[in-house]
Amino acid sequence: MKYLLPFFLTLISLSTSLQACSQEADKVEYIQPDAPLSLPLPRPPLTMKSPAERADFIAFHFWDALDFSDTERLTDDFLGTNMSEFLSLFDVCSERGAETAMSALLLKASLSPEALRRVVEVGESYAVRRESPVMTERTAALFLTLAPAFLPAGSAEAQRLDYLGKRFMMNTPGRVATDFPVKMRDGSLSSVMESGKGSKTRILLFYDEECDNCSRLIESMSADESLRNEISAGTTSVTAVNATASSESFAGSLKIPSAWQDCVPILGAGISIDDLYDLTVMPAVYILDENGVVVERTGRR
């Protein structure tokens, strides 16, 4: 998916929009919130009919009432409450509207170094981390692509977010999953894409022998009768990749069902599985279609 225009074009367009917003600020109506930590909610004009158009308007004006120079107000509770409400709008926003709204927030916060630091910190927690109830592929991609450009060039934080962004964009939904050679438990050689070939749904599971969450997930999937039936019928396949084992040894305590494809990666010198897939959090599960295109992924940070 094409999320962003070149950054300087985005800023030019955004600056123009913000100027217009400032000139017409008194024309925007706001709904006063019941919750004490919530910002006033912008009311879309009656001329806006489509849900996306209305959501774009609310998201763009969402932070208008906040004085970002008042850093004492930017507590975790305050920013967390409003960041959650702000990002929840992205489920309805247009692609361009979500991009512009995220850029507007970062641009406003950048007027104060401390405000930007706090917004980026809380923004990452809500937009990127998988435990966030409002984290989606869109929120994470937008935040990780835009935020580094608003931080001081070459700063450690900008470099860290840029690195996370590059990892996030590996094997995103809609792309063909990266193939790599593997060694099966029986010693035969294959590739991760070849192992699940022929199934309409292909589950690619990366696990770590020492990971308790991995063990629990494998046990849960093993006990799933519907999944077992789909595997027996040949409509679904599961390829379990032991991401931390060496190709010389398959030693480990985790019991992988015999109906699954169990393997370890075989990569060249200087290449690791982390260079191909984002395994920041394990287990990592990728759902592929019959052509190997990523449909959905979990295991986000």
Coordinates of C-alpha atoms in Angstrom, one line a residue:
M1 CA 0.0 0.0 0.0
K2 CA 1.2 3.5 -0.8
Y3 CA 0.9 5.4 2.4
L4 CA 2.9 8.6 1.9
L5 CA 3.9 11.3 -0.5
P6 CA 7.5 12.5 -0.4
F7 CA 7.9 14.2 2.9
F8 CA 8.6 17.8 1.7
L9 CA 5.4 17.7 -0.5
T10 CA 3.5 16.5 2.5
L11 CA 4.7 19.4 4.6
I12 CA 3.9 22.0 1.9
S13 CA 0.4 20.6 1.6
L14 CA -0.1 20.3 5.3
S15 CA 1.2 23.8 6.1
T16 CA -1.3 25.2 3.6
S17 CA -4.1 23.2 5.3
L18 CA -3.1 24.3 8.7
Q19 CA -3.0 27.9 7.6
A20 CA -6.5 27.6 6.3
C21 CA -7.5 25.8 9.6
S22 CA -6.1 28.7 11.6
Q23 CA -7.9 31.3 9.5
E24 CA -11.2 29.5 10.0
A25 CA -10.8 28.2 13.5
D26 CA -13.7 30.3 14.8
K27 CA -16.0 28.5 12.3
V28 CA -15.3 25.0 13.7
E29 CA -17.9 23.9 16.3
Y30 CA -16.9 21.6 19.1
I31 CA -18.7 19.1 21.3
Q32 CA -17.7 19.4 24.9
P33 CA -16.7 16.0 26.3
D34 CA -18.1 14.3 29.4
A35 CA -14.8 12.8 30.3
P36 CA -12.4 15.2 32.1
L37 CA -9.3 14.1 30.1
S38 CA -10.9 14.2 26.6
L39 CA -10.4 17.1 24.3
P40 CA -13.5 18.8 22.7
L41 CA -14.6 16.9 19.7
P42 CA -14.8 18.9 16.4
R43 CA -18.3 18.8 14.8
P44 CA -18.2 18.2 11.0
P45 CA -20.2 20.6 8.9
L46 CA -23.6 19.3 7.8
T47 CA -22.4 19.5 4.2
M48 CA -20.1 16.5 4.9
K49 CA -22.1 13.4 4.2
S50 CA -19.7 10.4 3.8
P51 CA -18.3 8.7 7.0
A52 CA -14.7 9.0 5.6
E53 CA -15.1 12.7 4.9
R54 CA -16.5 13.4 8.4
A55 CA -13.8 11.2 10.1
D56 CA -11.1 13.1 8.1
F57 CA -12.4 16.4 9.4
I58 CA -12.6 15.3 13.0
A59 CA -9.1 13.7 12.9
F60 CA -7.5 16.8 11.3
H61 CA -9.1 19.1 13.9
F62 CA -8.8 16.7 16.8
W63 CA -5.9 18.4 18.5
D64 CA -6.9 22.0 17.7
A65 CA -8.0 22.8 21.3
L66 CA -4.7 21.7 22.9
D67 CA -1.9 24.2 23.7
F68 CA 1.2 22.0 23.1
S69 CA 3.3 24.5 25.0
D70 CA 1.5 23.6 28.2
T71 CA 3.6 20.5 28.7
E72 CA 2.3 20.0 32.3
R73 CA -1.0 18.9 30.7
L74 CA 0.7 16.3 28.6
T75 CA 0.5 13.5 31.1
D76 CA 0.4 9.8 30.2
D77 CA -3.2 9.6 31.1
F78 CA -4.2 12.7 29.1
L79 CA -2.2 11.9 26.0
G80 CA -3.2 8.2 26.2
T81 CA -6.9 8.9 26.4
N82 CA -6.8 11.3 23.5
M83 CA -4.4 9.3 21.4
S84 CA -6.7 6.3 21.7
E85 CA -9.7 8.3 20.6
F86 CA -7.7 10.0 17.8
L87 CA -6.3 6.7 16.3
S88 CA -9.7 5.0 16.5
L89 CA -10.9 7.4 13.8
F90 CA -8.4 6.0 11.4
D91 CA -10.6 2.9 10.9
V92 CA -13.0 5.2 9.0
C93 CA -10.6 7.9 7.7
S94 CA -9.5 8.0 4.0
E95 CA -5.8 7.1 3.4
R96 CA -5.0 10.7 2.6
G97 CA -7.1 11.9 5.6
A98 CA -5.3 9.7 8.1
E99 CA -1.9 10.7 6.7
T100 CA -2.7 14.4 7.0
A101 CA -4.2 14.1 10.5
M102 CA -1.1 12.2 11.8
S103 CA 1.2 14.8 10.1
A104 CA -0.8 17.7 11.6
L105 CA -0.4 16.2 15.1
L106 CA 3.3 15.8 14.8
L107 CA 3.7 19.3 13.3
K108 CA 1.8 20.9 16.1
A109 CA 3.7 19.0 18.7
S110 CA 7.1 19.9 17.1
L111 CA 6.7 23.5 18.1
S112 CA 7.8 22.3 21.6
P113 CA 10.7 19.8 21.9
E114 CA 9.2 18.4 25.1
A115 CA 5.7 18.1 23.7
L116 CA 7.1 16.3 20.6
R117 CA 9.0 13.9 22.8
R118 CA 5.9 13.1 24.8
V119 CA 3.7 12.8 21.8
V120 CA 6.1 10.5 20.0
E121 CA 6.5 8.3 23.2
V122 CA 2.8 7.9 23.7
G123 CA 2.1 7.7 20.0
E124 CA 4.4 4.8 19.6
S125 CA 2.7 3.0 22.5
Y126 CA -0.7 3.4 21.0
A127 CA 0.0 3.3 17.2
V128 CA 2.6 0.7 17.0
R129 CA 2.7 -1.7 19.9
R130 CA 0.6 -4.8 19.5
E131 CA -1.0 -4.6 23.0
S132 CA -2.7 -1.4 22.0
P133 CA -6.4 -1.8 21.3
V134 CA -6.2 0.8 18.5
M135 CA -3.0 -0.5 16.8
T136 CA -3.5 -1.4 13.1
E137 CA -1.3 -1.8 10.1
R138 CA -2.3 1.7 9.0
T139 CA -1.6 3.4 12.3
A140 CA 1.8 1.8 12.7
A141 CA 2.9 2.4 9.1
L142 CA 1.9 6.1 9.3
F143 CA 3.5 6.7 12.6
L144 CA 6.8 4.9 11.9
T145 CA 7.1 6.6 8.5
L146 CA 6.2 10.1 9.6
A147 CA 7.6 10.5 13.1
P148 CA 11.3 10.2 12.3
A149 CA 11.1 13.2 9.9
F150 CA 9.8 15.5 12.7
L151 CA 12.6 14.5 15.1
P152 CA 16.1 16.1 15.0
A153 CA 17.9 14.7 12.0
G154 CA 20.4 12.0 13.0
S155 CA 19.1 11.7 16.6
A156 CA 19.1 8.3 18.3
E157 CA 15.3 8.4 18.5
A158 CA 14.9 9.2 14.8
Q159 CA 17.2 6.4 13.9
R160 CA 15.5 4.0 16.2
L161 CA 12.0 4.7 14.8
D162 CA 13.4 4.6 11.2
Y163 CA 14.8 1.2 11.9
L164 CA 11.5 0.0 13.4
G165 CA 9.7 1.3 10.4
K166 CA 11.9 -0.6 7.9
R167 CA 11.4 -3.8 9.9
F168 CA 7.6 -3.1 10.0
M169 CA 7.4 -2.9 6.3
M170 CA 8.8 -6.3 5.8
N171 CA 6.1 -8.8 4.6
T172 CA 3.2 -6.5 5.1
P173 CA -0.3 -7.7 4.1
G174 CA -0.7 -7.6 0.3
R175 CA 2.9 -8.5 -0.4
V176 CA 4.2 -12.0 -1.4
A177 CA 5.9 -13.4 1.7
T178 CA 9.7 -13.7 1.5
D179 CA 10.9 -17.2 0.7
F180 CA 14.0 -18.8 2.2
P181 CA 15.5 -22.3 2.2
V182 CA 14.7 -24.6 5.1
K183 CA 15.7 -28.0 6.5
M184 CA 12.8 -30.1 7.5
R185 CA 12.8 -32.2 10.7
D186 CA 13.3 -35.4 8.7
G187 CA 16.5 -33.9 7.2
S188 CA 15.2 -33.1 3.7
L189 CA 15.7 -29.7 2.2
S190 CA 13.0 -27.4 0.9
S191 CA 11.9 -23.8 1.1
V192 CA 9.3 -22.1 3.4
M193 CA 7.0 -21.4 0.5
E194 CA 7.3 -24.8 -1.0
S195 CA 6.4 -26.5 2.3
G196 CA 2.9 -25.1 2.3
K197 CA 2.3 -25.3 -1.5
G198 CA -1.1 -26.5 -2.6
S199 CA -3.1 -25.2 0.4
K200 CA -5.6 -22.3 0.0
T201 CA -4.6 -21.0 3.5
R202 CA -1.0 -21.2 4.6
I203 CA -0.1 -20.5 8.2
L204 CA 3.5 -19.5 8.7
L205 CA 4.5 -19.7 12.4
F206 CA 7.8 -18.6 13.7
Y207 CA 8.6 -19.9 17.2
D208 CA 11.4 -20.0 19.8
E209 CA 12.0 -23.1 21.9
E210 CA 12.5 -21.0 25.0
C211 CA 9.3 -18.9 24.5
D212 CA 6.4 -19.7 26.8
N213 CA 4.0 -17.8 24.6
C214 CA 5.1 -19.9 21.7
S215 CA 4.5 -23.1 23.6
R216 CA 1.0 -22.0 24.6
L217 CA 0.1 -21.0 21.1
I218 CA 1.3 -24.3 19.6
E219 CA -0.6 -26.2 22.2
S220 CA -3.8 -24.2 21.5
M221 CA -3.5 -24.7 17.7
S222 CA -2.8 -28.4 18.2
A223 CA -6.0 -28.8 20.1
D224 CA -8.1 -26.9 17.6
E225 CA -10.3 -29.5 16.0
S226 CA -11.4 -27.2 13.1
L227 CA -7.7 -26.5 12.2
R228 CA -6.9 -30.3 12.4
N229 CA -9.9 -31.0 10.0
E230 CA -8.7 -28.3 7.5
I231 CA -5.2 -29.7 7.6
S232 CA -6.5 -33.2 7.0
A233 CA -8.6 -31.9 4.0
G234 CA -5.6 -30.2 2.6
T235 CA -7.2 -26.7 2.6
T236 CA -4.9 -25.4 5.3
S237 CA -1.2 -26.0 6.0
V238 CA 1.0 -25.0 8.9
T239 CA 4.7 -24.4 8.5
A240 CA 6.4 -24.0 11.9
V241 CA 9.8 -22.4 11.7
N242 CA 12.1 -22.9 14.7
A243 CA 13.7 -19.5 14.3
T244 CA 16.4 -20.0 17.0
A245 CA 17.6 -23.5 16.3
S246 CA 20.6 -24.3 14.1
S247 CA 20.3 -26.4 10.9
E248 CA 22.7 -28.9 12.6
S249 CA 20.4 -29.6 15.5
F250 CA 16.6 -29.8 15.9
A251 CA 16.9 -30.4 19.7
G252 CA 14.1 -28.9 21.7
S253 CA 11.2 -29.7 24.0
L254 CA 8.3 -28.3 22.0
K255 CA 6.1 -30.9 20.4
I256 CA 5.1 -30.0 16.9
P257 CA 2.1 -32.0 15.4
S258 CA 3.2 -34.5 12.8
A259 CA 0.7 -33.0 10.3
W260 CA 2.6 -29.7 10.4
Q261 CA 5.7 -28.8 8.4
D262 CA 8.4 -28.3 11.0
C263 CA 11.7 -26.8 9.9
V264 CA 14.7 -24.5 10.6
P265 CA 16.0 -21.8 8.3
I266 CA 19.1 -22.4 6.2
L267 CA 20.7 -19.0 5.4
G268 CA 24.0 -17.8 4.0
A269 CA 26.8 -16.3 6.0
G270 CA 26.0 -12.9 7.5
I271 CA 22.2 -13.4 6.9
S272 CA 19.7 -14.1 9.7
I273 CA 16.0 -14.8 9.7
D274 CA 15.6 -11.3 11.4
D275 CA 16.9 -9.8 8.1
L276 CA 13.9 -11.3 6.3
Y277 CA 11.0 -11.2 8.8
D278 CA 10.2 -8.9 11.8
L279 CA 10.5 -11.3 14.7
T280 CA 10.7 -8.6 17.4
V281 CA 7.9 -10.4 19.2
M282 CA 7.5 -14.2 19.2
P283 CA 5.5 -16.1 18.3
A284 CA 5.0 -14.4 15.0
V285 CA 2.2 -15.7 12.7
Y286 CA 1.7 -14.9 9.1
I287 CA -1.5 -16.0 7.3
L288 CA -0.9 -16.4 3.5
D289 CA -3.2 -17.2 0.6
E290 CA -2.6 -20.0 -1.9
N291 CA -0.2 -17.7 -3.8
G292 CA 1.9 -16.9 -0.8
V293 CA 0.5 -13.4 -0.4
V294 CA 0.4 -12.1 3.2
V295 CA -3.3 -11.8 4.2
E296 CA -2.8 -11.1 7.9
R297 CA 0.0 -11.1 10.4
T298 CA 0.3 -11.1 14.2
G299 CA 3.2 -10.9 16.5
R300 CA 3.5 -7.1 16.2
R301 CA 5.4 -5.3 19.0

